[in-house]
């Protein structure tokens, strides 16, 4: 314990955590509303999840089990660093297993495994204002939210259809929360939008540089905006995951060589590993000797020391 | 014409500190009537227009507007939400510079459709059909519907701005020098178009202009302003043919004869 004595539990001081928790509570009370908060400097650059880290630091307790994903993956730099950070400053257990985690901090994905009541999903948000690129004045966008003037949001979707014949927005797809506020779901693929609708998990959004926190409480309506004659639809893939043969999941394209070789694999690494451990095989899966039923991911659970 | 005015303005004044914007202006505007406000630069006509369209709050005085339900509402006591709603449904505002009234980075069709979407229209096909209809009414080719206004000439931009304002069927349109900055042949076509639209739709309009010819062509009634005060008002033809106030006489005699 001596090596963490120089930090307060979970890095932030208690007054800061109280301030952030107040913002979170206000956000939960007004679903989809962007609550300003006094964002702190964190030991990482803006754009790397300073908002999400502050939210996580404010809600995490010694008994929590933390999972961090970056574009669905548990093993990329951002995810590994943030996981290591909280292991060091909060000494909490960390995991890659979606089901056992109590707090999941995410950059741009919602796990494929359905979330359950009691879990908290913390999003890292670069630009919380969905109207930003349509109306640059913050004074004006705030007024538009206050007066529920959201015609402009549909102007963007109109432009998509006029230019591309369909709604071409594929990520950061605007949603209406509980019939009131239009919200940017952070740059998650629109594939994940339906998972937000009436999710049993609490969803918190932190934007560090922009100093905003917002929230979607459990079992809240989250409806993607669309036109009557151009309804909202998610991306579809014409082939299953090359490693675990999963269908109806979000896939990443992986380049294999310099000759145009590529494969599509699950963006959610935990989901993919579990499926392979259960014996599912995609057409490019390497031969392994894993005994079906043993989850390699669950072995990655690192308890608090 | 009905027996009640659309807009009642009483003793409207706007001061900028000790300077006068407009002082003690009163008039009634009737449905379907076009009122021109003329005067030289700095005479307070734009201040008056901005006060009436609630873009500015006056220092004193009242203006009441007859809503679609027939009830008069005091404009400066409405909530901001109500005023903004009025602004994008029952009213229009045509700026002198079209860039102020248009979204320059979205297509012409979206510019026209924005008001429809703002009042809850959610059917792409219908919005687009309405946009096509309105573009043809303001003489813009249908194949320009997906172009941005940046690619339009000044006259086309102004016509697009007019279409954008009229698409929700407003009853009252404010115009600030609608033909300013256009060359004379384009001006003539625009005036012709405006006159046709105003008559066809039975619009009431308040047109601010320093160009007496525009006032003569468009308006039935006019007010002449000088130093923030109304020096003369009456039927347009009467004021221009038989000016009574010395300043109006000066203004009318200043018109260049070619």
PDB file of C-alpha atoms in Angstrom, chain B residues 41-233:
ATOM      1  CA  UNK B  41     -29.387  56.146 -43.163  1.00  0.00           C
ATOM      2  CA  UNK B  42     -29.512  56.532 -39.406  1.00  0.00           C
ATOM      3  CA  UNK B  43     -33.149  57.610 -39.361  1.00  0.00           C
ATOM      4  CA  UNK B  44     -34.094  54.674 -37.119  1.00  0.00           C
ATOM      5  CA  UNK B  45     -35.946  52.507 -39.605  1.00  0.00           C
ATOM      6  CA  UNK B  46     -33.867  49.389 -38.975  1.00  0.00           C
ATOM      7  CA  UNK B  47     -34.098  49.916 -35.204  1.00  0.00           C
ATOM      8  CA  UNK B  48     -37.865  50.090 -35.583  1.00  0.00           C
ATOM      9  CA  UNK B  49     -37.913  46.905 -37.665  1.00  0.00           C
ATOM     10  CA  UNK B  50     -35.736  45.059 -35.171  1.00  0.00           C
ATOM     11  CA  UNK B  51     -37.978  46.139 -32.295  1.00  0.00           C
ATOM     12  CA  UNK B  52     -41.111  45.024 -34.131  1.00  0.00           C
ATOM     13  CA  UNK B  53     -39.616  41.662 -35.005  1.00  0.00           C
ATOM     14  CA  UNK B  54     -38.530  41.285 -31.336  1.00  0.00           C
ATOM     15  CA  UNK B  55     -34.904  41.010 -32.304  1.00  0.00           C
ATOM     16  CA  UNK B  56     -34.450  44.067 -30.071  1.00  0.00           C
ATOM     17  CA  UNK B  57     -36.428  45.006 -26.988  1.00  0.00           C
ATOM     18  CA  UNK B  58     -37.730  48.585 -27.037  1.00  0.00           C
ATOM     19  CA  UNK B  59     -37.126  51.025 -24.188  1.00  0.00           C
ATOM     20  CA  UNK B  60     -40.832  51.804 -23.932  1.00  0.00           C
ATOM     21  CA  UNK B  61     -44.100  51.376 -25.799  1.00  0.00           C
ATOM     22  CA  UNK B  62     -46.122  48.355 -26.811  1.00  0.00           C
ATOM     23  CA  UNK B  63     -46.768  46.233 -29.867  1.00  0.00           C
ATOM     24  CA  UNK B  64     -49.569  43.668 -29.957  1.00  0.00           C
ATOM     25  CA  UNK B  65     -49.978  41.020 -32.584  1.00  0.00           C
ATOM     26  CA  UNK B  66     -53.199  39.249 -33.466  1.00  0.00           C
ATOM     27  CA  UNK B  67     -52.426  35.525 -33.209  1.00  0.00           C
ATOM     28  CA  UNK B  68     -54.072  32.928 -35.437  1.00  0.00           C
ATOM     29  CA  UNK B  69     -56.706  32.347 -32.764  1.00  0.00           C
ATOM     30  CA  UNK B  70     -57.769  36.004 -33.084  1.00  0.00           C
ATOM     31  CA  UNK B  71     -56.387  37.048 -29.692  1.00  0.00           C
ATOM     32  CA  UNK B  72     -54.046  40.021 -29.407  1.00  0.00           C
ATOM     33  CA  UNK B  73     -50.797  39.256 -27.625  1.00  0.00           C
ATOM     34  CA  UNK B  74     -48.373  41.826 -26.315  1.00  0.00           C
ATOM     35  CA  UNK B  75     -45.100  40.946 -28.093  1.00  0.00           C
ATOM     36  CA  UNK B  76     -42.699  42.065 -25.399  1.00  0.00           C
ATOM     37  CA  UNK B  77     -44.503  40.088 -22.700  1.00  0.00           C
ATOM     38  CA  UNK B  78     -44.361  36.795 -24.520  1.00  0.00           C
ATOM     39  CA  UNK B  79     -41.823  34.243 -23.407  1.00  0.00           C
ATOM     40  CA  UNK B  80     -38.767  33.842 -25.558  1.00  0.00           C
ATOM     41  CA  UNK B  81     -39.958  30.378 -26.592  1.00  0.00           C
ATOM     42  CA  UNK B  82     -43.251  31.823 -27.884  1.00  0.00           C
ATOM     43  CA  UNK B  83     -41.499  34.644 -29.713  1.00  0.00           C
ATOM     44  CA  UNK B  84     -39.068  32.290 -31.399  1.00  0.00           C
ATOM     45  CA  UNK B  85     -41.928  30.009 -32.366  1.00  0.00           C
ATOM     46  CA  UNK B  86     -43.800  32.957 -33.874  1.00  0.00           C
ATOM     47  CA  UNK B  87     -40.630  33.976 -35.665  1.00  0.00           C
ATOM     48  CA  UNK B  88     -40.300  30.658 -37.482  1.00  0.00           C
ATOM     49  CA  UNK B  89     -43.969  29.986 -38.211  1.00  0.00           C
ATOM     50  CA  UNK B  90     -46.183  33.029 -38.521  1.00  0.00           C
ATOM     51  CA  UNK B  91     -43.473  35.545 -39.360  1.00  0.00           C
ATOM     52  CA  UNK B  92     -40.639  35.897 -41.795  1.00  0.00           C
ATOM     53  CA  UNK B  93     -37.566  38.099 -41.803  1.00  0.00           C
ATOM     54  CA  UNK B  94     -35.779  38.908 -45.037  1.00  0.00           C
ATOM     55  CA  UNK B  95     -32.324  40.323 -44.394  1.00  0.00           C
ATOM     56  CA  UNK B  96     -30.550  42.746 -46.669  1.00  0.00           C
ATOM     57  CA  UNK B  97     -27.574  40.403 -46.809  1.00  0.00           C
ATOM     58  CA  UNK B  98     -28.873  36.902 -47.664  1.00  0.00           C
ATOM     59  CA  UNK B  99     -25.936  35.331 -45.838  1.00  0.00           C
ATOM     60  CA  UNK B 100     -27.497  36.555 -42.579  1.00  0.00           C
ATOM     61  CA  UNK B 101     -30.774  34.805 -43.271  1.00  0.00           C
ATOM     62  CA  UNK B 102     -29.546  31.610 -44.916  1.00  0.00           C
ATOM     63  CA  UNK B 103     -27.455  28.693 -43.757  1.00  0.00           C
ATOM     64  CA  UNK B 104     -24.672  29.001 -46.262  1.00  0.00           C
ATOM     65  CA  UNK B 105     -23.235  25.519 -45.659  1.00  0.00           C
ATOM     66  CA  UNK B 106     -26.369  23.447 -46.222  1.00  0.00           C
ATOM     67  CA  UNK B 107     -28.149  22.907 -49.515  1.00  0.00           C
ATOM     68  CA  UNK B 108     -30.905  25.115 -50.909  1.00  0.00           C
ATOM     69  CA  UNK B 109     -33.445  22.353 -50.288  1.00  0.00           C
ATOM     70  CA  UNK B 110     -32.470  22.067 -46.630  1.00  0.00           C
ATOM     71  CA  UNK B 111     -32.602  25.853 -46.279  1.00  0.00           C
ATOM     72  CA  UNK B 112     -36.194  25.837 -47.447  1.00  0.00           C
ATOM     73  CA  UNK B 113     -37.024  22.680 -45.476  1.00  0.00           C
ATOM     74  CA  UNK B 114     -35.539  23.818 -42.170  1.00  0.00           C
ATOM     75  CA  UNK B 115     -38.651  25.652 -41.014  1.00  0.00           C
ATOM     76  CA  UNK B 116     -40.815  22.659 -41.895  1.00  0.00           C
ATOM     77  CA  UNK B 117     -38.598  20.357 -39.875  1.00  0.00           C
ATOM     78  CA  UNK B 118     -38.573  22.883 -37.039  1.00  0.00           C
ATOM     79  CA  UNK B 119     -42.352  22.656 -36.777  1.00  0.00           C
ATOM     80  CA  UNK B 120     -42.235  18.866 -36.730  1.00  0.00           C
ATOM     81  CA  UNK B 121     -42.353  17.710 -40.348  1.00  0.00           C
ATOM     82  CA  UNK B 122     -40.619  14.329 -40.445  1.00  0.00           C
ATOM     83  CA  UNK B 123     -41.298  13.062 -43.950  1.00  0.00           C
ATOM     84  CA  UNK B 124     -38.316  13.522 -46.247  1.00  0.00           C
ATOM     85  CA  UNK B 125     -40.285  13.073 -49.472  1.00  0.00           C
ATOM     86  CA  UNK B 126     -42.880  15.680 -48.541  1.00  0.00           C
ATOM     87  CA  UNK B 127     -40.284  18.168 -47.318  1.00  0.00           C
ATOM     88  CA  UNK B 128     -38.380  17.797 -50.565  1.00  0.00           C
ATOM     89  CA  UNK B 129     -41.505  18.169 -52.681  1.00  0.00           C
ATOM     90  CA  UNK B 130     -42.397  21.368 -50.840  1.00  0.00           C
ATOM     91  CA  UNK B 131     -38.853  22.661 -51.331  1.00  0.00           C
ATOM     92  CA  UNK B 132     -39.028  21.934 -55.076  1.00  0.00           C
ATOM     93  CA  UNK B 133     -42.359  23.739 -55.277  1.00  0.00           C
ATOM     94  CA  UNK B 134     -41.035  26.794 -53.483  1.00  0.00           C
ATOM     95  CA  UNK B 135     -37.844  26.964 -55.498  1.00  0.00           C
ATOM     96  CA  UNK B 136     -39.905  27.047 -58.674  1.00  0.00           C
ATOM     97  CA  UNK B 137     -42.112  29.780 -57.225  1.00  0.00           C
ATOM     98  CA  UNK B 138     -39.052  31.949 -56.683  1.00  0.00           C
ATOM     99  CA  UNK B 139     -37.691  31.034 -60.125  1.00  0.00           C
ATOM    100  CA  UNK B 140     -34.799  28.828 -59.025  1.00  0.00           C
ATOM    101  CA  UNK B 141     -34.254  25.755 -61.200  1.00  0.00           C
ATOM    102  CA  UNK B 142     -35.122  22.448 -59.584  1.00  0.00           C
ATOM    103  CA  UNK B 143     -31.689  21.029 -60.393  1.00  0.00           C
ATOM    104  CA  UNK B 144     -30.086  23.571 -58.051  1.00  0.00           C
ATOM    105  CA  UNK B 145     -31.886  22.092 -55.028  1.00  0.00           C
ATOM    106  CA  UNK B 146     -28.821  20.272 -53.696  1.00  0.00           C
ATOM    107  CA  UNK B 147     -26.407  23.168 -54.272  1.00  0.00           C
ATOM    108  CA  UNK B 148     -25.257  25.312 -51.392  1.00  0.00           C
ATOM    109  CA  UNK B 149     -26.266  28.985 -51.459  1.00  0.00           C
ATOM    110  CA  UNK B 150     -22.568  29.818 -51.686  1.00  0.00           C
ATOM    111  CA  UNK B 151     -22.787  28.722 -55.292  1.00  0.00           C
ATOM    112  CA  UNK B 152     -25.695  31.113 -55.969  1.00  0.00           C
ATOM    113  CA  UNK B 153     -25.648  34.653 -57.331  1.00  0.00           C
ATOM    114  CA  UNK B 154     -26.794  37.533 -55.136  1.00  0.00           C
ATOM    115  CA  UNK B 155     -30.237  37.665 -56.708  1.00  0.00           C
ATOM    116  CA  UNK B 156     -30.718  33.896 -56.370  1.00  0.00           C
ATOM    117  CA  UNK B 157     -29.651  33.991 -52.744  1.00  0.00           C
ATOM    118  CA  UNK B 158     -32.182  36.702 -52.048  1.00  0.00           C
ATOM    119  CA  UNK B 159     -34.927  34.700 -53.760  1.00  0.00           C
ATOM    120  CA  UNK B 160     -33.905  31.604 -51.808  1.00  0.00           C
ATOM    121  CA  UNK B 161     -34.102  33.587 -48.598  1.00  0.00           C
ATOM    122  CA  UNK B 162     -37.617  34.645 -49.507  1.00  0.00           C
ATOM    123  CA  UNK B 163     -38.650  31.044 -50.232  1.00  0.00           C
ATOM    124  CA  UNK B 164     -37.154  29.911 -46.912  1.00  0.00           C
ATOM    125  CA  UNK B 165     -39.233  32.501 -45.089  1.00  0.00           C
ATOM    126  CA  UNK B 166     -42.504  31.902 -46.879  1.00  0.00           C
ATOM    127  CA  UNK B 167     -42.572  28.101 -46.743  1.00  0.00           C
ATOM    128  CA  UNK B 168     -44.534  27.938 -43.477  1.00  0.00           C
ATOM    129  CA  UNK B 169     -47.190  30.331 -44.810  1.00  0.00           C
ATOM    130  CA  UNK B 170     -46.438  33.309 -42.544  1.00  0.00           C
ATOM    131  CA  UNK B 171     -48.919  36.164 -42.216  1.00  0.00           C
ATOM    132  CA  UNK B 172     -46.374  38.892 -41.584  1.00  0.00           C
ATOM    133  CA  UNK B 173     -42.974  39.381 -43.205  1.00  0.00           C
ATOM    134  CA  UNK B 174     -40.336  41.900 -42.203  1.00  0.00           C
ATOM    135  CA  UNK B 175     -37.967  42.991 -44.939  1.00  0.00           C
ATOM    136  CA  UNK B 176     -34.823  45.002 -44.434  1.00  0.00           C
ATOM    137  CA  UNK B 177     -33.718  46.540 -47.745  1.00  0.00           C
ATOM    138  CA  UNK B 178     -34.694  43.398 -49.688  1.00  0.00           C
ATOM    139  CA  UNK B 179     -33.262  44.739 -52.942  1.00  0.00           C
ATOM    140  CA  UNK B 180     -30.183  46.430 -51.518  1.00  0.00           C
ATOM    141  CA  UNK B 181     -26.951  45.477 -53.254  1.00  0.00           C
ATOM    142  CA  UNK B 182     -28.612  44.043 -56.357  1.00  0.00           C
ATOM    143  CA  UNK B 183     -28.226  45.513 -59.804  1.00  0.00           C
ATOM    144  CA  UNK B 184     -31.289  47.160 -61.331  1.00  0.00           C
ATOM    145  CA  UNK B 185     -32.463  44.404 -63.672  1.00  0.00           C
ATOM    146  CA  UNK B 186     -32.227  41.807 -60.889  1.00  0.00           C
ATOM    147  CA  UNK B 187     -33.960  44.278 -58.564  1.00  0.00           C
ATOM    148  CA  UNK B 188     -36.808  44.670 -61.019  1.00  0.00           C
ATOM    149  CA  UNK B 189     -37.355  40.909 -61.255  1.00  0.00           C
ATOM    150  CA  UNK B 190     -37.169  40.501 -57.494  1.00  0.00           C
ATOM    151  CA  UNK B 191     -39.682  43.303 -56.940  1.00  0.00           C
ATOM    152  CA  UNK B 192     -41.976  41.750 -59.501  1.00  0.00           C
ATOM    153  CA  UNK B 193     -41.705  38.407 -57.730  1.00  0.00           C
ATOM    154  CA  UNK B 194     -42.265  39.926 -54.291  1.00  0.00           C
ATOM    155  CA  UNK B 195     -45.293  41.839 -55.500  1.00  0.00           C
ATOM    156  CA  UNK B 196     -46.771  38.665 -56.957  1.00  0.00           C
ATOM    157  CA  UNK B 197     -46.142  36.602 -53.826  1.00  0.00           C
ATOM    158  CA  UNK B 198     -47.471  39.259 -51.476  1.00  0.00           C
ATOM    159  CA  UNK B 199     -50.673  39.544 -53.488  1.00  0.00           C
ATOM    160  CA  UNK B 200     -51.150  35.798 -54.012  1.00  0.00           C
ATOM    161  CA  UNK B 201     -50.560  34.895 -50.387  1.00  0.00           C
ATOM    162  CA  UNK B 202     -52.262  37.930 -48.869  1.00  0.00           C
ATOM    163  CA  UNK B 203     -49.150  38.678 -46.828  1.00  0.00           C
ATOM    164  CA  UNK B 204     -48.789  41.670 -44.611  1.00  0.00           C
ATOM    165  CA  UNK B 205     -45.311  43.109 -44.813  1.00  0.00           C
ATOM    166  CA  UNK B 206     -43.210  45.855 -43.307  1.00  0.00           C
ATOM    167  CA  UNK B 207     -40.516  46.859 -45.765  1.00  0.00           C
ATOM    168  CA  UNK B 208     -37.643  49.046 -44.699  1.00  0.00           C
ATOM    169  CA  UNK B 209     -35.965  50.778 -47.624  1.00  0.00           C
ATOM    170  CA  UNK B 210     -34.185  53.956 -48.566  1.00  0.00           C
ATOM    171  CA  UNK B 211     -35.279  53.447 -52.159  1.00  0.00           C
ATOM    172  CA  UNK B 212     -38.507  55.336 -52.845  1.00  0.00           C
ATOM    173  CA  UNK B 213     -39.088  53.400 -56.056  1.00  0.00           C
ATOM    174  CA  UNK B 214     -39.192  50.141 -54.060  1.00  0.00           C
ATOM    175  CA  UNK B 215     -41.676  51.721 -51.681  1.00  0.00           C
ATOM    176  CA  UNK B 216     -43.829  52.940 -54.577  1.00  0.00           C
ATOM    177  CA  UNK B 217     -43.891  49.519 -56.225  1.00  0.00           C
ATOM    178  CA  UNK B 218     -44.471  47.332 -53.185  1.00  0.00           C
ATOM    179  CA  UNK B 219     -46.372  49.268 -50.588  1.00  0.00           C
ATOM    180  CA  UNK B 220     -49.844  50.642 -50.136  1.00  0.00           C
ATOM    181  CA  UNK B 221     -48.896  52.828 -47.211  1.00  0.00           C
ATOM    182  CA  UNK B 222     -45.665  54.427 -46.110  1.00  0.00           C
ATOM    183  CA  UNK B 223     -44.037  56.105 -43.161  1.00  0.00           C
ATOM    184  CA  UNK B 224     -41.213  58.609 -43.560  1.00  0.00           C
ATOM    185  CA  UNK B 225     -38.706  58.663 -40.706  1.00  0.00           C
ATOM    186  CA  UNK B 226     -36.141  61.264 -39.757  1.00  0.00           C
ATOM    187  CA  UNK B 227     -33.943  61.248 -36.644  1.00  0.00           C
ATOM    188  CA  UNK B 228     -35.959  58.430 -35.115  1.00  0.00           C
ATOM    189  CA  UNK B 229     -39.339  60.134 -35.534  1.00  0.00           C
ATOM    190  CA  UNK B 230     -42.103  59.587 -38.043  1.00  0.00           C
ATOM    191  CA  UNK B 231     -42.390  62.862 -39.950  1.00  0.00           C
ATOM    192  CA  UNK B 232     -45.113  61.841 -42.350  1.00  0.00           C
ATOM    193  CA  UNK B 233     -47.296  58.827 -43.068  1.00  0.00           C
TER     194      UNK B 233
END
